[in-house]
Amino acid sequence: MSTTPPRTDPLWALIPALSAHRGALIWTGLVGLANNLALVFLAVAGSYTVTLALVEHRLAEPGWWITAASAVLLRAVLTWHEMDISHSIAYRVLAALRMALFDGFARGVPSRSPDQHTGRLAATAMGETEKLEFFYAHTLTQLAGAAVLLIGALLALGGLGPTLAVGFALGCAALVAFSLPLLRKNARLGERIQRAKSDQSALVVDVLSGTREILSFDLRDRVGEQLSASTRRIVELERRLRVRESAAASIRELCTLAILIVVFVLAWNQPGLERVWIPAVIAGTLTVLAPLTEAVAVLTQLQPHRASAATVVAGISLPTEGPVERAIEGSAERSTERPIVESSERPAEYPSPGSTRRGSSMRMPAGPLGLELNAVEFSYAPDAPALAPTWLTIAAGEHIGIAGRSGSGKTTLARLLARLWEPDRGSIHLTAETGAHYDLRDLDLSGYRSHVGLVEQDATIFHGSLWDNLRLADPTLTEDTALHTLPRAGLTLDPGRWPAGVHTELGEAGSGISGGERARIALARALVRRPRILILDETTASLDARSESSLLDALEALRGETTVITISHRPSTLARCDRVVQLPALHREPGPRG
């Protein structure tokens, strides 16, 4: 029997990501607590001295005035220091959360999961982390300070009389008890608001990325209605939440008044307590109740923060894309099939004599590199196969073409070879000129990727200049090296077309360049890293004959020094390859693009 581990509150689950700033957070809490204690003392001292003057017509001892003046100065210093360090720690928390998020995205993106959306990822990285920075930098320490003040108040009132402490404790318990139902209701409503905002972020990203299609199909009115409807839904949900929060605030005020009345009555009837101290007890109690009721209010409004934290935790915890956990009947029988046959001989059994052992993070071998695939399979889900069992040998320096019908797994194969994904079954080995085989899973991931270039059909051109895009591949790139690399990718910087040379702006998503220029820039960006394996996935699909020929000429110049894997459905592109391997069609339900 399996057991499900207890669910961890996402707000607490993020604490380890902030461990480097734990000392600063604790110091912020201590400063805030000292500030509140100084305020409590001022309230008690002020009430006592005023009452003493009005009731007994005498001034308090000089020590009270000196201590009160010192408390005023201390509060001024602490308030300034608390504001200063809380802003500083807020920015550090924000940076820590975003760095942890980007680490998670680097592991888990691209994902085979169809529900992953860049709009939600962007909302998480920008909006959700900004909501949480104030919580961890200020609210969390505020809650801890309120708890300490509550304990201190109970001890102080207990010193005056046990009944005072019991009455105060019962009043605080009633305050929490009356707030709990609203806490649960607000939590459910907050979850609905968070989902609605997440859905709207995804819709906005889709609208912005599909502006041309929206205009060409005249969908502006329909899109406007969708955005308006989502906005109205969010506004209505937030209105209902505000109404409930107002009701909760009224309940807290009534509970506070009731606690003060109880404390007053108990203090009035407390034997041995001078009447001159009763206003001071009430003032001190009221001062303690202020952060306590504020903490209760925060607890009833935590759901948006908890939902944001859950989203951030999910992003931080994205797993490295690995095999789909599933049980496929007959896998042993199917593993003997050979959909791709490139010779009459069956591949050698694995592991080969030169294979490396699993579990290490080995460096890349020197010299030319080849690849061998043995019964490699991949699925987007247990019932959605994307690549049939595949055997393939690619020699070092070879220019091989991969063809196949749509859905046969060409793009999937490209991403497997680039180690964006891991095979569900089978293995991929890197072959060195010595004849040794290295399982890709044994090699250092970043080291492997630094020697592999992947150029996809829809390669992203980032906002900025040509120089900015090239330097993404190598931040140390010099302008001379860039000017030498561009012709190798078939791109000549004609002054009329490129007035600022490599510093010419490309526009958002490359809106200022043609499809052929986009493909050549993507290829040049890959060549900047001097890849030993270059994978082209339908790079020539949208090019005209002249642009295609220019790009293929650039690839010819790489022959021998770079292993080139060209995935294409165009005969003219595949004709330039040393040989072509055909992927068989898969018979499956429609799923993600393969």
Coordinates of C-alpha atoms in Angstrom, one line a residue, residues 11-213:
L11 CA 4.7 29.5 1.4
W12 CA 6.9 27.4 3.7
A13 CA 8.1 25.3 0.8
L14 CA 9.9 28.4 -0.7
I15 CA 11.9 29.1 2.5
P16 CA 14.8 26.9 1.4
A17 CA 15.2 29.0 -1.7
L18 CA 15.8 32.0 0.5
S19 CA 18.2 30.2 2.9
A20 CA 21.1 32.5 1.8
H21 CA 19.1 35.5 3.2
R22 CA 17.9 33.8 6.4
G23 CA 20.1 36.0 8.6
A24 CA 18.8 39.2 7.0
L25 CA 15.2 38.0 7.4
I26 CA 15.8 37.2 11.1
W27 CA 17.4 40.6 11.7
T28 CA 14.5 42.3 10.0
G29 CA 12.1 40.5 12.4
L30 CA 14.1 41.4 15.4
V31 CA 14.2 45.1 14.5
G32 CA 10.5 45.1 13.9
L33 CA 9.9 43.4 17.2
A34 CA 12.1 45.9 19.1
N35 CA 10.1 48.7 17.4
N36 CA 6.8 47.3 18.5
L37 CA 8.1 46.7 22.1
A38 CA 9.2 50.4 22.2
L39 CA 5.8 51.4 21.0
V40 CA 4.1 49.3 23.8
F41 CA 6.3 50.9 26.4
L42 CA 5.5 54.4 25.1
A43 CA 1.8 53.6 25.3
V44 CA 2.0 52.3 28.8
A45 CA 4.3 55.1 30.0
G46 CA 2.2 57.8 28.4
S47 CA -1.0 56.5 29.9
Y48 CA 0.6 56.1 33.3
T49 CA 2.1 59.6 33.4
V50 CA -1.1 61.3 32.1
T51 CA -3.3 59.4 34.5
L52 CA -1.0 60.2 37.4
A53 CA -1.1 63.9 36.6
L54 CA -4.9 64.0 36.2
V55 CA -5.9 61.7 39.1
E56 CA -3.2 62.3 41.7
H57 CA -2.1 65.8 40.5
R58 CA 1.6 64.9 40.5
L59 CA 4.3 64.2 37.9
A60 CA 5.9 60.8 37.4
E61 CA 9.4 60.2 38.5
P62 CA 12.2 61.6 36.2
G63 CA 13.1 58.0 35.2
W64 CA 9.8 57.6 33.4
W65 CA 10.4 60.8 31.3
I66 CA 14.0 59.9 30.5
T67 CA 13.0 56.3 29.5
A68 CA 10.1 57.6 27.4
A69 CA 12.3 60.1 25.6
S70 CA 14.8 57.3 24.9
A71 CA 12.1 55.1 23.6
V72 CA 11.0 57.9 21.2
L73 CA 14.5 58.3 19.8
L74 CA 14.9 54.5 19.6
R75 CA 11.7 54.2 17.7
A76 CA 12.8 56.8 15.2
V77 CA 16.1 55.0 14.6
L78 CA 14.4 51.6 14.4
T79 CA 11.7 52.8 12.1
W80 CA 14.2 54.2 9.7
H81 CA 16.4 51.2 9.9
E82 CA 13.5 48.8 9.4
M83 CA 12.3 50.6 6.3
D84 CA 15.9 50.6 4.9
I85 CA 16.6 46.9 5.5
S86 CA 13.1 45.7 4.5
H87 CA 13.5 47.3 1.1
S88 CA 16.9 45.9 0.7
I89 CA 15.8 42.4 1.7
A90 CA 12.8 42.7 -0.6
Y91 CA 14.9 43.1 -3.7
R92 CA 17.2 40.3 -2.6
V93 CA 14.2 38.0 -2.0
L94 CA 12.9 38.9 -5.5
A95 CA 16.2 38.1 -7.1
A96 CA 16.6 34.8 -5.2
L97 CA 13.1 33.7 -6.3
R98 CA 13.6 34.6 -9.9
M99 CA 17.0 32.9 -10.0
A100 CA 15.5 29.8 -8.6
L101 CA 12.7 30.0 -11.1
F102 CA 15.0 30.4 -14.0
D103 CA 17.0 27.4 -12.8
G104 CA 13.7 25.4 -12.8
F105 CA 12.8 26.6 -16.3
A106 CA 16.2 25.7 -17.6
R107 CA 15.6 22.1 -16.4
G108 CA 12.0 21.7 -17.4
V109 CA 11.5 23.8 -20.5
P110 CA 10.8 22.8 -23.2
S111 CA 8.3 20.3 -21.6
R112 CA 6.4 17.6 -23.3
S113 CA 3.4 18.7 -21.1
P114 CA 0.7 20.2 -23.3
D115 CA -0.6 22.5 -20.5
Q116 CA 2.7 24.4 -20.2
H117 CA 2.2 28.0 -21.5
T118 CA 4.7 30.8 -21.8
G119 CA 2.1 33.3 -20.6
R120 CA 1.8 31.5 -17.3
L121 CA 5.6 31.1 -17.0
A122 CA 6.0 34.8 -17.7
A123 CA 3.3 35.7 -15.1
T124 CA 5.1 33.5 -12.6
A125 CA 8.5 35.0 -13.2
M126 CA 7.3 38.6 -13.1
G127 CA 4.0 39.0 -11.3
E128 CA 4.0 36.1 -8.8
T129 CA 7.5 36.8 -7.5
E130 CA 6.7 40.5 -7.0
K131 CA 3.7 39.5 -4.8
L132 CA 5.9 37.3 -2.7
E133 CA 8.8 39.7 -2.1
F134 CA 6.9 41.8 0.3
F135 CA 5.5 38.8 2.1
Y136 CA 8.9 37.3 2.9
A137 CA 10.6 40.6 3.5
H138 CA 7.9 42.1 5.7
T139 CA 4.7 40.1 6.3
L140 CA 6.5 37.0 7.5
T141 CA 8.5 38.9 10.1
Q142 CA 5.4 40.8 11.1
L143 CA 3.6 37.5 11.8
A144 CA 6.5 36.2 13.9
G145 CA 6.7 39.5 15.8
A146 CA 2.9 39.4 16.5
A147 CA 3.3 35.9 18.0
V148 CA 6.1 37.0 20.2
L149 CA 4.1 40.1 21.4
L150 CA 1.2 37.9 22.2
I151 CA 3.3 35.6 24.4
G152 CA 4.9 38.7 26.1
A153 CA 1.4 40.2 26.7
L154 CA 0.2 37.0 28.3
L155 CA 3.2 36.9 30.6
A156 CA 2.9 40.6 31.5
L157 CA -0.8 40.3 32.3
G158 CA -0.2 37.0 34.1
G159 CA 2.2 38.9 36.4
L160 CA -0.6 41.4 37.2
G161 CA -3.1 38.6 37.8
P162 CA -3.9 35.2 36.4
T163 CA -7.5 36.2 35.5
L164 CA -6.3 39.0 33.3
A165 CA -4.1 36.6 31.3
V166 CA -6.9 34.1 31.0
G167 CA -9.4 36.7 29.9
F168 CA -7.0 38.1 27.3
A169 CA -6.2 34.6 26.0
L170 CA -9.9 33.7 25.6
G171 CA -10.5 37.0 23.8
C172 CA -7.7 36.3 21.4
A173 CA -8.9 32.8 20.8
A174 CA -12.4 34.1 20.0
L175 CA -10.8 36.6 17.5
V176 CA -9.1 33.7 15.7
A177 CA -12.1 31.5 15.9
F178 CA -14.4 34.0 14.3
S179 CA -11.9 34.7 11.6
L180 CA -11.3 31.0 10.6
P181 CA -14.6 30.6 8.6
L182 CA -13.8 33.7 6.6
L183 CA -10.2 32.4 6.1
R184 CA -11.4 29.2 4.5
K185 CA -13.9 31.1 2.2
N186 CA -11.4 33.7 1.2
A187 CA -8.9 30.9 0.4
R188 CA -11.3 29.3 -2.0
L189 CA -12.2 32.6 -3.6
G190 CA -8.5 33.6 -3.8
E191 CA -7.8 30.3 -5.7
R192 CA -10.5 31.2 -8.3
I193 CA -9.0 34.7 -8.7
Q194 CA -5.5 33.3 -9.2
R195 CA -6.7 30.8 -11.8
A196 CA -8.7 33.5 -13.6
K197 CA -5.6 35.8 -13.7
S198 CA -3.4 33.0 -14.9
D199 CA -5.8 32.2 -17.7
Q200 CA -5.9 35.8 -18.7
S201 CA -2.1 36.0 -18.9
A202 CA -2.1 33.0 -21.2
L203 CA -4.8 34.6 -23.4
V204 CA -2.9 38.0 -23.6
V205 CA 0.3 36.2 -24.7
D206 CA -1.6 34.3 -27.3
V207 CA -3.2 37.5 -28.5
L208 CA 0.1 39.4 -28.7
S209 CA 1.9 36.6 -30.5
G210 CA -0.9 36.1 -32.9
T211 CA -1.6 39.7 -33.8
R212 CA -1.2 39.2 -37.5
E213 CA -3.5 36.3 -37.6

